Amino acid sequence: MSEPQAQLHHQQPHQQGCDVPVHGKLPISVVLAFRNEKAMLQECLPRLSFCSQLILIDMQSTDGSREVAQRFTHEIYDWPAEPIADPARAWAMQHVTEPWMLKVDPDEQFPEALVGEIAAALKQYPEAGGFRLPMRYYFKRKILTGTVWGSATMTTLALLHRERGRLLPWCNRVTEVLPGFATVSLPNTDENHIRHLWCDSYRDLAHKHLIRYPRKDAQRMLDEARPFRWRTLLGEAVGSFWNSYRHLDGWRLGLRGLLLSLIYGAYHFMMHWHLRRLTKQITSLGLNPPGVAISNKPSSAAPGLENHASAATPTFPWQRDAA
């Protein structure tokens, strides 16, 4: 099955009244991809009943996840199993029927307090391109208060107008608001944040950040014509570890903070290591290496995380959008 591309919708004038909730639901289409996440879906899907449309993509689950999904919607699409869900979500944009679309992962839980704030924000900012929603990362079901994943002000660009934003098919760069449209951030509190039940074990965390993500990130970097440099590999690996451990209070978490920060630094090392491998393959074929060829893809890299609601171009990957 070839990989369909997400379609970009052109701007249309805002129609008064089109964003008014109907039958107690908000005019939002959820886009969620899953593979063998039965337990997570049982916790996640009931909390999305405030949305008018559920678009679910089954990436060849075998654990009963599809049966759980069928209890909440009949709009379930099949997609080949692959390491990341981003291409599937981008493809699903064509099935969105509501004015707003919400990117959700199976390990995310939306609290009731946030639902009310979303409803109020849609009324207050009807012309916005997207909303950054409050989120907190949980490791082994406990909230993180340190490392790059532990910011108390973290937000994620998850709610987009379907004609003013889009879902992207790239690893760790999954959403964007189109130029000319505003992004509104909702403040993070103890009661209103999305509970991102991120990882339940160090093994799972290491598999994601040392095996699954780096290869996909390296391919994206190659597509963006980013050249491999040893100084970048070493600088980002060491710098990301130190930023997470020292400046973002990983040290306050003791051994846990140290291990999480080491994994984050190793993630950046592996990402650039795979970029080196791909660059060598291209050079061996007699083709231009990255940095010489002209790429038609966005130049802003993507990295690891949603951080603090800053619209400025970040210096390090940990300041950008994450999965």
PDB file of C-alpha atoms in Angstrom:
ATOM      1  CA  MET A   1       0.000   0.000   0.000  1.00  0.00           C
ATOM      2  CA  SER A   2       1.494   3.292  -1.065  1.00  0.00           C
ATOM      3  CA  GLU A   3       1.654   6.042   1.497  1.00  0.00           C
ATOM      4  CA  PRO A   4      -1.020   8.701   0.741  1.00  0.00           C
ATOM      5  CA  GLN A   5      -0.147  12.322   1.344  1.00  0.00           C
ATOM      6  CA  ALA A   6      -2.158  14.585   3.619  1.00  0.00           C
ATOM      7  CA  GLN A   7      -4.139  17.157   1.668  1.00  0.00           C
ATOM      8  CA  LEU A   8      -3.861  20.865   2.348  1.00  0.00           C
ATOM      9  CA  HIS A   9      -7.207  22.654   2.557  1.00  0.00           C
ATOM     10  CA  HIS A  10      -7.385  26.222   1.300  1.00  0.00           C
ATOM     11  CA  GLN A  11      -8.632  29.047   3.472  1.00  0.00           C
ATOM     12  CA  GLN A  12     -12.332  29.855   3.314  1.00  0.00           C
ATOM     13  CA  PRO A  13     -14.175  32.724   5.014  1.00  0.00           C
ATOM     14  CA  HIS A  14     -15.384  31.886   8.501  1.00  0.00           C
ATOM     15  CA  GLN A  15     -19.114  31.197   8.593  1.00  0.00           C
ATOM     16  CA  GLN A  16     -20.878  32.531  11.658  1.00  0.00           C
ATOM     17  CA  GLY A  17     -22.472  29.767  13.676  1.00  0.00           C
ATOM     18  CA  CYS A  18     -20.605  26.892  12.025  1.00  0.00           C
ATOM     19  CA  ASP A  19     -18.585  26.249  15.177  1.00  0.00           C
ATOM     20  CA  VAL A  20     -21.519  26.047  17.575  1.00  0.00           C
ATOM     21  CA  PRO A  21     -21.725  22.735  19.476  1.00  0.00           C
ATOM     22  CA  VAL A  22     -24.535  20.439  18.362  1.00  0.00           C
ATOM     23  CA  HIS A  23     -26.276  18.041  20.773  1.00  0.00           C
ATOM     24  CA  GLY A  24     -23.768  18.813  23.505  1.00  0.00           C
ATOM     25  CA  LYS A  25     -20.754  17.918  21.373  1.00  0.00           C
ATOM     26  CA  LEU A  26     -18.058  20.246  20.086  1.00  0.00           C
ATOM     27  CA  PRO A  27     -17.422  20.593  16.325  1.00  0.00           C
ATOM     28  CA  ILE A  28     -14.226  18.553  16.539  1.00  0.00           C
ATOM     29  CA  SER A  29     -13.007  15.507  14.604  1.00  0.00           C
ATOM     30  CA  VAL A  30     -10.640  13.279  16.567  1.00  0.00           C
ATOM     31  CA  VAL A  31      -7.848  11.636  14.561  1.00  0.00           C
ATOM     32  CA  LEU A  32      -6.276   8.711  16.422  1.00  0.00           C
ATOM     33  CA  ALA A  33      -4.121   5.818  15.191  1.00  0.00           C
ATOM     34  CA  PHE A  34      -3.495   2.701  17.254  1.00  0.00           C
ATOM     35  CA  ARG A  35      -1.785  -0.673  17.195  1.00  0.00           C
ATOM     36  CA  ASN A  36      -2.206  -3.219  19.991  1.00  0.00           C
ATOM     37  CA  GLU A  37      -3.198  -0.672  22.626  1.00  0.00           C
ATOM     38  CA  LYS A  38      -6.383  -2.213  23.990  1.00  0.00           C
ATOM     39  CA  ALA A  39      -5.891  -1.139  27.598  1.00  0.00           C
ATOM     40  CA  MET A  40      -4.987   2.429  26.634  1.00  0.00           C
ATOM     41  CA  LEU A  41      -7.996   2.757  24.326  1.00  0.00           C
ATOM     42  CA  GLN A  42     -10.322   1.652  27.122  1.00  0.00           C
ATOM     43  CA  GLU A  43      -9.128   4.645  29.151  1.00  0.00           C
ATOM     44  CA  CYS A  44      -8.735   7.136  26.307  1.00  0.00           C
ATOM     45  CA  LEU A  45     -11.821   6.808  24.103  1.00  0.00           C
ATOM     46  CA  PRO A  46     -14.563   7.357  26.735  1.00  0.00           C
ATOM     47  CA  ARG A  47     -13.007  10.749  27.509  1.00  0.00           C
ATOM     48  CA  LEU A  48     -13.438  11.895  23.891  1.00  0.00           C
ATOM     49  CA  SER A  49     -17.234  11.806  23.908  1.00  0.00           C
ATOM     50  CA  PHE A  50     -17.296  15.622  23.690  1.00  0.00           C
ATOM     51  CA  CYS A  51     -16.164  15.420  20.042  1.00  0.00           C
ATOM     52  CA  SER A  52     -18.614  15.091  17.151  1.00  0.00           C
ATOM     53  CA  GLN A  53     -16.513  12.705  15.045  1.00  0.00           C
ATOM     54  CA  LEU A  54     -14.073   9.924  15.885  1.00  0.00           C
ATOM     55  CA  ILE A  55     -11.685   8.864  13.105  1.00  0.00           C
ATOM     56  CA  LEU A  56      -9.722   5.816  14.216  1.00  0.00           C
ATOM     57  CA  ILE A  57      -6.956   4.100  12.249  1.00  0.00           C
ATOM     58  CA  ASP A  58      -6.113   0.490  13.062  1.00  0.00           C
ATOM     59  CA  MET A  59      -2.509  -0.352  12.212  1.00  0.00           C
ATOM     60  CA  GLN A  60      -3.095  -4.126  12.123  1.00  0.00           C
ATOM     61  CA  SER A  61      -3.844  -4.700  15.799  1.00  0.00           C
ATOM     62  CA  THR A  62      -4.054  -8.277  17.053  1.00  0.00           C
ATOM     63  CA  ASP A  63      -4.854  -7.791  20.755  1.00  0.00           C
ATOM     64  CA  GLY A  64      -8.532  -6.834  20.623  1.00  0.00           C
ATOM     65  CA  SER A  65      -7.932  -3.098  20.200  1.00  0.00           C
ATOM     66  CA  ARG A  66     -10.258  -2.953  17.207  1.00  0.00           C
ATOM     67  CA  GLU A  67     -13.118  -4.474  19.186  1.00  0.00           C
ATOM     68  CA  VAL A  68     -12.682  -1.763  21.811  1.00  0.00           C
ATOM     69  CA  ALA A  69     -12.638   0.926  19.116  1.00  0.00           C
ATOM     70  CA  GLN A  70     -15.842  -0.399  17.548  1.00  0.00           C
ATOM     71  CA  ARG A  71     -17.726   0.339  20.767  1.00  0.00           C
ATOM     72  CA  PHE A  72     -17.176   4.059  20.170  1.00  0.00           C
ATOM     73  CA  THR A  73     -17.329   4.507  16.384  1.00  0.00           C
ATOM     74  CA  HIS A  74     -17.805   2.655  13.121  1.00  0.00           C
ATOM     75  CA  GLU A  75     -15.393   4.986  11.344  1.00  0.00           C
ATOM     76  CA  ILE A  76     -12.296   2.801  11.562  1.00  0.00           C
ATOM     77  CA  TYR A  77      -9.749   2.634   8.760  1.00  0.00           C
ATOM     78  CA  ASP A  78      -7.015   0.084   8.132  1.00  0.00           C
ATOM     79  CA  TRP A  79      -3.369   1.027   7.751  1.00  0.00           C
ATOM     80  CA  PRO A  80      -0.194  -1.061   7.446  1.00  0.00           C
ATOM     81  CA  ALA A  81       1.835  -1.604  10.600  1.00  0.00           C
ATOM     82  CA  GLU A  82       4.792   0.780  10.771  1.00  0.00           C
ATOM     83  CA  PRO A  83       6.993   2.306  13.492  1.00  0.00           C
ATOM     84  CA  ILE A  84       5.173   5.654  13.675  1.00  0.00           C
ATOM     85  CA  ALA A  85       1.538   6.724  13.323  1.00  0.00           C
ATOM     86  CA  ASP A  86       2.138  10.137  11.767  1.00  0.00           C
ATOM     87  CA  PRO A  87       1.661   9.156   8.075  1.00  0.00           C
ATOM     88  CA  ALA A  88      -1.629   7.445   8.921  1.00  0.00           C
ATOM     89  CA  ARG A  89      -2.950  10.499  10.763  1.00  0.00           C
ATOM     90  CA  ALA A  90      -1.921  12.818   7.941  1.00  0.00           C
ATOM     91  CA  TRP A  91      -3.756  10.620   5.447  1.00  0.00           C
ATOM     92  CA  ALA A  92      -6.886  10.644   7.612  1.00  0.00           C
ATOM     93  CA  MET A  93      -7.308  14.413   7.186  1.00  0.00           C
ATOM     94  CA  GLN A  94      -9.371  13.713   4.066  1.00  0.00           C
ATOM     95  CA  HIS A  95     -12.061  12.129   6.253  1.00  0.00           C
ATOM     96  CA  VAL A  96     -12.408  15.058   8.669  1.00  0.00           C
ATOM     97  CA  THR A  97     -15.914  16.553   8.514  1.00  0.00           C
ATOM     98  CA  GLU A  98     -15.887  18.997  11.440  1.00  0.00           C
ATOM     99  CA  PRO A  99     -14.291  22.486  11.396  1.00  0.00           C
ATOM    100  CA  TRP A 100     -11.702  21.468  13.991  1.00  0.00           C
ATOM    101  CA  MET A 101      -9.497  18.373  14.200  1.00  0.00           C
ATOM    102  CA  LEU A 102      -7.875  17.006  17.337  1.00  0.00           C
ATOM    103  CA  LYS A 103      -4.739  14.845  17.199  1.00  0.00           C
ATOM    104  CA  VAL A 104      -4.876  12.278  19.973  1.00  0.00           C
ATOM    105  CA  ASP A 105      -2.614   9.378  20.927  1.00  0.00           C
ATOM    106  CA  PRO A 106      -4.034   6.297  22.684  1.00  0.00           C
ATOM    107  CA  ASP A 107      -1.932   7.011  25.787  1.00  0.00           C
ATOM    108  CA  GLU A 108      -3.506  10.447  26.320  1.00  0.00           C
ATOM    109  CA  GLN A 109      -6.420  11.192  28.664  1.00  0.00           C
ATOM    110  CA  PHE A 110      -8.469  14.391  28.430  1.00  0.00           C
ATOM    111  CA  PRO A 111      -9.854  15.717  31.749  1.00  0.00           C
ATOM    112  CA  GLU A 112     -13.303  17.294  31.997  1.00  0.00           C
ATOM    113  CA  ALA A 113     -11.790  20.614  33.039  1.00  0.00           C
ATOM    114  CA  LEU A 114      -9.973  20.873  29.721  1.00  0.00           C
ATOM    115  CA  VAL A 115     -13.124  20.146  27.720  1.00  0.00           C
ATOM    116  CA  GLY A 116     -14.805  23.233  29.149  1.00  0.00           C
ATOM    117  CA  GLU A 117     -11.758  25.359  28.408  1.00  0.00           C
ATOM    118  CA  ILE A 118     -11.634  24.105  24.816  1.00  0.00           C
ATOM    119  CA  ALA A 119     -15.300  24.996  24.317  1.00  0.00           C
ATOM    120  CA  ALA A 120     -14.709  28.494  25.683  1.00  0.00           C
ATOM    121  CA  ALA A 121     -11.579  28.968  23.550  1.00  0.00           C
ATOM    122  CA  LEU A 122     -13.382  27.989  20.344  1.00  0.00           C
ATOM    123  CA  LYS A 123     -15.995  30.657  21.047  1.00  0.00           C
ATOM    124  CA  GLN A 124     -13.468  33.302  22.021  1.00  0.00           C
ATOM    125  CA  TYR A 125     -11.018  32.691  19.156  1.00  0.00           C
ATOM    126  CA  PRO A 126     -13.083  31.421  16.184  1.00  0.00           C
ATOM    127  CA  GLU A 127     -10.512  32.640  13.643  1.00  0.00           C
ATOM    128  CA  ALA A 128      -7.506  30.914  15.247  1.00  0.00           C
ATOM    129  CA  GLY A 129      -5.463  28.460  13.249  1.00  0.00           C
ATOM    130  CA  GLY A 130      -4.792  26.152  16.168  1.00  0.00           C
ATOM    131  CA  PHE A 131      -4.636  25.722  19.925  1.00  0.00           C
ATOM    132  CA  ARG A 132      -1.788  24.514  22.090  1.00  0.00           C
ATOM    133  CA  LEU A 133      -3.338  22.395  24.833  1.00  0.00           C
ATOM    134  CA  PRO A 134      -1.803  21.830  28.287  1.00  0.00           C
ATOM    135  CA  MET A 135      -0.087  18.472  28.704  1.00  0.00           C
ATOM    136  CA  ARG A 136       2.002  16.681  31.343  1.00  0.00           C
ATOM    137  CA  TYR A 137       4.108  13.585  30.807  1.00  0.00           C
ATOM    138  CA  TYR A 138       3.687  10.573  33.120  1.00  0.00           C
ATOM    139  CA  PHE A 139       6.377   7.914  33.518  1.00  0.00           C
ATOM    140  CA  LYS A 140       5.242   4.676  35.150  1.00  0.00           C
ATOM    141  CA  ARG A 141       1.927   6.462  35.817  1.00  0.00           C
ATOM    142  CA  LYS A 142       3.621   9.183  37.897  1.00  0.00           C
ATOM    143  CA  ILE A 143       3.794  12.787  36.753  1.00  0.00           C
ATOM    144  CA  LEU A 144       7.257  14.008  35.800  1.00  0.00           C
ATOM    145  CA  THR A 145       8.450  17.191  37.490  1.00  0.00           C
ATOM    146  CA  GLY A 146      11.930  17.310  35.986  1.00  0.00           C
ATOM    147  CA  THR A 147      13.908  16.553  32.788  1.00  0.00           C
ATOM    148  CA  VAL A 148      12.904  17.739  29.330  1.00  0.00           C
ATOM    149  CA  TRP A 149       9.613  15.868  29.730  1.00  0.00           C
ATOM    150  CA  GLY A 150       8.702  17.408  33.093  1.00  0.00           C
ATOM    151  CA  SER A 151       7.849  21.045  32.398  1.00  0.00           C
ATOM    152  CA  ALA A 152       4.857  22.372  34.330  1.00  0.00           C
ATOM    153  CA  THR A 153       4.070  24.765  31.458  1.00  0.00           C
ATOM    154  CA  MET A 154       4.228  22.218  28.641  1.00  0.00           C
ATOM    155  CA  THR A 155       1.699  22.470  25.817  1.00  0.00           C
ATOM    156  CA  THR A 156       1.075  20.520  22.630  1.00  0.00           C
ATOM    157  CA  LEU A 157      -0.254  21.816  19.309  1.00  0.00           C
ATOM    158  CA  ALA A 158      -3.048  19.262  19.075  1.00  0.00           C
ATOM    159  CA  LEU A 159      -6.203  21.173  18.063  1.00  0.00           C
ATOM    160  CA  LEU A 160      -6.200  22.610  14.531  1.00  0.00           C
ATOM    161  CA  HIS A 161      -8.722  24.180  12.208  1.00  0.00           C
ATOM    162  CA  ARG A 162      -8.907  21.851   9.231  1.00  0.00           C
ATOM    163  CA  GLU A 163      -8.483  24.714   6.745  1.00  0.00           C
ATOM    164  CA  ARG A 164      -5.837  26.644   8.702  1.00  0.00           C
ATOM    165  CA  GLY A 165      -3.603  23.835   9.906  1.00  0.00           C
ATOM    166  CA  ARG A 166      -2.564  20.343   8.971  1.00  0.00           C
ATOM    167  CA  LEU A 167      -1.341  17.036  10.310  1.00  0.00           C
ATOM    168  CA  LEU A 168       2.158  16.158   9.109  1.00  0.00           C
ATOM    169  CA  PRO A 169       3.492  12.689   8.204  1.00  0.00           C
ATOM    170  CA  TRP A 170       6.937  13.149   9.801  1.00  0.00           C
ATOM    171  CA  CYS A 171       8.301  11.685  12.996  1.00  0.00           C
ATOM    172  CA  ASN A 172       8.200  14.127  15.923  1.00  0.00           C
ATOM    173  CA  ARG A 173       6.934  16.960  13.754  1.00  0.00           C
ATOM    174  CA  VAL A 174       3.282  16.129  13.538  1.00  0.00           C
ATOM    175  CA  THR A 175       1.206  19.325  13.340  1.00  0.00           C
ATOM    176  CA  GLU A 176       1.494  22.873  12.060  1.00  0.00           C
ATOM    177  CA  VAL A 177      -0.599  26.022  11.722  1.00  0.00           C
ATOM    178  CA  LEU A 178      -0.487  27.582   8.273  1.00  0.00           C
ATOM    179  CA  PRO A 179       1.207  30.987   7.894  1.00  0.00           C
ATOM    180  CA  GLY A 180      -1.013  33.954   8.637  1.00  0.00           C
ATOM    181  CA  PHE A 181      -3.113  32.258  11.311  1.00  0.00           C
ATOM    182  CA  ALA A 182      -2.747  32.623  15.067  1.00  0.00           C
ATOM    183  CA  THR A 183      -1.889  29.886  17.546  1.00  0.00           C
ATOM    184  CA  VAL A 184      -3.561  30.238  20.943  1.00  0.00           C
ATOM    185  CA  SER A 185      -2.098  28.572  24.047  1.00  0.00           C
ATOM    186  CA  LEU A 186      -4.229  27.418  26.969  1.00  0.00           C
ATOM    187  CA  PRO A 187      -2.423  27.701  30.330  1.00  0.00           C
ATOM    188  CA  ASN A 188      -1.384  24.523  32.119  1.00  0.00           C
ATOM    189  CA  THR A 189      -2.866  23.866  35.563  1.00  0.00           C
ATOM    190  CA  ASP A 190      -3.031  20.902  37.922  1.00  0.00           C
ATOM    191  CA  GLU A 191      -6.581  20.084  36.815  1.00  0.00           C
ATOM    192  CA  ASN A 192      -6.746  20.798  33.081  1.00  0.00           C
ATOM    193  CA  HIS A 193      -3.707  19.124  31.507  1.00  0.00           C
ATOM    194  CA  ILE A 194      -3.815  16.137  29.175  1.00  0.00           C
ATOM    195  CA  ARG A 195      -2.419  13.150  31.043  1.00  0.00           C
ATOM    196  CA  HIS A 196       0.139  11.673  28.657  1.00  0.00           C
ATOM    197  CA  LEU A 197       0.745   8.167  30.033  1.00  0.00           C
ATOM    198  CA  TRP A 198       3.965   8.159  28.100  1.00  0.00           C
ATOM    199  CA  CYS A 199       5.971   5.086  29.119  1.00  0.00           C
ATOM    200  CA  ASP A 200       5.565   2.338  31.691  1.00  0.00           C
ATOM    201  CA  SER A 201       9.152   1.061  31.684  1.00  0.00           C
ATOM    202  CA  TYR A 202      12.712   2.035  30.843  1.00  0.00           C
ATOM    203  CA  ARG A 203      12.719  -0.753  28.269  1.00  0.00           C
ATOM    204  CA  ASP A 204       9.794   0.787  26.411  1.00  0.00           C
ATOM    205  CA  LEU A 205      11.358   4.238  26.625  1.00  0.00           C
ATOM    206  CA  ALA A 206      14.722   3.024  25.328  1.00  0.00           C
ATOM    207  CA  HIS A 207      13.089   1.118  22.462  1.00  0.00           C
ATOM    208  CA  LYS A 208      11.234   4.226  21.298  1.00  0.00           C
ATOM    209  CA  HIS A 209      14.107   6.674  21.605  1.00  0.00           C
ATOM    210  CA  LEU A 210      17.037   4.478  20.607  1.00  0.00           C
ATOM    211  CA  ILE A 211      15.454   2.296  17.907  1.00  0.00           C
ATOM    212  CA  ARG A 212      12.088   3.490  16.572  1.00  0.00           C
ATOM    213  CA  TYR A 213      12.396   7.263  16.471  1.00  0.00           C
ATOM    214  CA  PRO A 214      16.055   7.883  15.475  1.00  0.00           C
ATOM    215  CA  ARG A 215      15.766   6.119  12.112  1.00  0.00           C
ATOM    216  CA  LYS A 216      12.650   8.059  11.171  1.00  0.00           C
ATOM    217  CA  ASP A 217      14.117  11.325  12.429  1.00  0.00           C
ATOM    218  CA  ALA A 218      17.268  10.722  10.393  1.00  0.00           C
ATOM    219  CA  GLN A 219      15.218  10.161   7.255  1.00  0.00           C
ATOM    220  CA  ARG A 220      13.328  13.398   7.867  1.00  0.00           C
ATOM    221  CA  MET A 221      16.579  15.274   8.407  1.00  0.00           C
ATOM    222  CA  LEU A 222      17.903  13.836   5.151  1.00  0.00           C
ATOM    223  CA  ASP A 223      14.744  14.979   3.345  1.00  0.00           C
ATOM    224  CA  GLU A 224      15.355  18.448   4.753  1.00  0.00           C
ATOM    225  CA  ALA A 225      18.888  18.366   3.281  1.00  0.00           C
ATOM    226  CA  ARG A 226      20.539  18.627   6.695  1.00  0.00           C
ATOM    227  CA  PRO A 227      24.203  17.603   6.459  1.00  0.00           C
ATOM    228  CA  PHE A 228      25.836  15.247   8.923  1.00  0.00           C
ATOM    229  CA  ARG A 229      28.526  16.813  11.092  1.00  0.00           C
ATOM    230  CA  TRP A 230      30.413  15.199  13.956  1.00  0.00           C
ATOM    231  CA  ARG A 231      30.326  18.384  15.989  1.00  0.00           C
ATOM    232  CA  THR A 232      26.540  18.495  15.675  1.00  0.00           C
ATOM    233  CA  LEU A 233      26.239  14.863  16.781  1.00  0.00           C
ATOM    234  CA  LEU A 234      28.420  15.379  19.831  1.00  0.00           C
ATOM    235  CA  GLY A 235      27.070  18.834  20.617  1.00  0.00           C
ATOM    236  CA  GLU A 236      23.423  17.796  20.562  1.00  0.00           C
ATOM    237  CA  ALA A 237      24.022  14.526  22.406  1.00  0.00           C
ATOM    238  CA  VAL A 238      25.920  16.169  25.253  1.00  0.00           C
ATOM    239  CA  GLY A 239      23.925  19.404  25.194  1.00  0.00           C
ATOM    240  CA  SER A 240      20.531  17.703  25.282  1.00  0.00           C
ATOM    241  CA  PHE A 241      21.582  15.502  28.208  1.00  0.00           C
ATOM    242  CA  TRP A 242      22.949  18.452  30.177  1.00  0.00           C
ATOM    243  CA  ASN A 243      19.944  20.646  29.430  1.00  0.00           C
ATOM    244  CA  SER A 244      17.546  17.930  30.591  1.00  0.00           C
ATOM    245  CA  TYR A 245      19.541  16.941  33.663  1.00  0.00           C
ATOM    246  CA  ARG A 246      20.866  20.274  34.898  1.00  0.00           C
ATOM    247  CA  HIS A 247      18.781  23.119  33.515  1.00  0.00           C
ATOM    248  CA  LEU A 248      15.400  21.325  33.433  1.00  0.00           C
ATOM    249  CA  ASP A 249      15.764  19.875  36.936  1.00  0.00           C
ATOM    250  CA  GLY A 250      16.386  16.251  36.052  1.00  0.00           C
ATOM    251  CA  TRP A 251      18.859  16.125  38.937  1.00  0.00           C
ATOM    252  CA  ARG A 252      16.007  16.707  41.371  1.00  0.00           C
ATOM    253  CA  LEU A 253      14.553  13.299  40.433  1.00  0.00           C
ATOM    254  CA  GLY A 254      17.661  11.413  41.510  1.00  0.00           C
ATOM    255  CA  LEU A 255      18.493   8.240  39.582  1.00  0.00           C
ATOM    256  CA  ARG A 256      15.301   8.478  37.519  1.00  0.00           C
ATOM    257  CA  GLY A 257      16.199  11.949  36.286  1.00  0.00           C
ATOM    258  CA  LEU A 258      19.721  10.829  35.421  1.00  0.00           C
ATOM    259  CA  LEU A 259      18.527   7.808  33.431  1.00  0.00           C
ATOM    260  CA  LEU A 260      15.849   9.747  31.560  1.00  0.00           C
ATOM    261  CA  SER A 261      18.328  12.472  30.654  1.00  0.00           C
ATOM    262  CA  LEU A 262      20.908   9.914  29.496  1.00  0.00           C
ATOM    263  CA  ILE A 263      18.318   8.290  27.248  1.00  0.00           C
ATOM    264  CA  TYR A 264      17.407  11.693  25.846  1.00  0.00           C
ATOM    265  CA  GLY A 265      21.042  12.453  25.061  1.00  0.00           C
ATOM    266  CA  ALA A 266      21.475   8.998  23.502  1.00  0.00           C
ATOM    267  CA  TYR A 267      18.384   9.623  21.366  1.00  0.00           C
ATOM    268  CA  HIS A 268      20.054  12.651  19.792  1.00  0.00           C
ATOM    269  CA  PHE A 269      23.273  10.693  19.314  1.00  0.00           C
ATOM    270  CA  MET A 270      21.457   7.870  17.511  1.00  0.00           C
ATOM    271  CA  MET A 271      19.444  10.280  15.368  1.00  0.00           C
ATOM    272  CA  HIS A 272      22.609  11.849  13.956  1.00  0.00           C
ATOM    273  CA  TRP A 273      24.369   8.481  13.760  1.00  0.00           C
ATOM    274  CA  HIS A 274      21.632   7.206  11.447  1.00  0.00           C
ATOM    275  CA  LEU A 275      21.867  10.436   9.450  1.00  0.00           C
ATOM    276  CA  ARG A 276      25.575   9.658   8.988  1.00  0.00           C
ATOM    277  CA  ARG A 277      24.714   6.177   7.746  1.00  0.00           C
ATOM    278  CA  LEU A 278      22.168   7.487   5.232  1.00  0.00           C
ATOM    279  CA  THR A 279      24.555  10.191   4.054  1.00  0.00           C
ATOM    280  CA  LYS A 280      27.292   7.611   3.426  1.00  0.00           C
ATOM    281  CA  GLN A 281      24.858   5.502   1.407  1.00  0.00           C
ATOM    282  CA  ILE A 282      23.987   8.477  -0.783  1.00  0.00           C
ATOM    283  CA  THR A 283      27.637   9.412  -1.268  1.00  0.00           C
ATOM    284  CA  SER A 284      28.511   5.839  -2.246  1.00  0.00           C
ATOM    285  CA  LEU A 285      25.966   6.097  -5.067  1.00  0.00           C
ATOM    286  CA  GLY A 286      27.647   9.206  -6.422  1.00  0.00           C
ATOM    287  CA  LEU A 287      24.787  11.514  -5.449  1.00  0.00           C
ATOM    288  CA  ASN A 288      24.976  14.919  -3.804  1.00  0.00           C
ATOM    289  CA  PRO A 289      25.072  14.681   0.004  1.00  0.00           C
ATOM    290  CA  PRO A 290      22.600  16.674   2.145  1.00  0.00           C
ATOM    291  CA  GLY A 291      23.325  20.355   2.261  1.00  0.00           C
ATOM    292  CA  VAL A 292      24.046  20.471  -1.470  1.00  0.00           C
ATOM    293  CA  ALA A 293      20.764  19.253  -2.860  1.00  0.00           C
ATOM    294  CA  ILE A 294      17.787  21.591  -2.695  1.00  0.00           C
ATOM    295  CA  SER A 295      14.897  20.270  -0.620  1.00  0.00           C
ATOM    296  CA  ASN A 296      11.277  21.308  -1.068  1.00  0.00           C
ATOM    297  CA  LYS A 297      10.331  20.239   2.442  1.00  0.00           C
ATOM    298  CA  PRO A 298      10.139  22.507   5.475  1.00  0.00           C
ATOM    299  CA  SER A 299      13.505  23.384   6.924  1.00  0.00           C
ATOM    300  CA  SER A 300      12.501  23.528  10.590  1.00  0.00           C
ATOM    301  CA  ALA A 301      13.526  20.346  12.327  1.00  0.00           C
ATOM    302  CA  ALA A 302      11.527  18.437  14.740  1.00  0.00           C
ATOM    303  CA  PRO A 303      12.734  16.807  17.807  1.00  0.00           C
ATOM    304  CA  GLY A 304      11.360  15.445  20.795  1.00  0.00           C
ATOM    305  CA  LEU A 305       8.930  17.546  22.612  1.00  0.00           C
ATOM    306  CA  GLU A 306       6.349  20.179  22.996  1.00  0.00           C
ATOM    307  CA  ASN A 307       7.735  22.845  25.212  1.00  0.00           C
ATOM    308  CA  HIS A 308       6.416  25.898  26.833  1.00  0.00           C
ATOM    309  CA  ALA A 309       4.255  27.642  24.149  1.00  0.00           C
ATOM    310  CA  SER A 310       7.061  29.578  22.504  1.00  0.00           C
ATOM    311  CA  ALA A 311       6.566  30.554  18.883  1.00  0.00           C
ATOM    312  CA  ALA A 312      10.198  31.509  18.355  1.00  0.00           C
ATOM    313  CA  THR A 313      12.473  29.313  16.265  1.00  0.00           C
ATOM    314  CA  PRO A 314      14.180  27.048  18.815  1.00  0.00           C
ATOM    315  CA  THR A 315      17.894  26.539  19.161  1.00  0.00           C
ATOM    316  CA  PHE A 316      17.750  22.938  20.279  1.00  0.00           C
ATOM    317  CA  PRO A 317      15.489  20.056  19.208  1.00  0.00           C
ATOM    318  CA  TRP A 318      14.059  19.581  22.713  1.00  0.00           C
ATOM    319  CA  GLN A 319      12.299  22.954  22.329  1.00  0.00           C
ATOM    320  CA  ARG A 320      10.235  21.795  19.404  1.00  0.00           C
ATOM    321  CA  ASP A 321       7.080  19.722  18.989  1.00  0.00           C
ATOM    322  CA  ALA A 322       7.100  16.162  20.105  1.00  0.00           C
ATOM    323  CA  ALA A 323       5.267  12.980  20.046  1.00  0.00           C
TER     324      ALA A 323
END
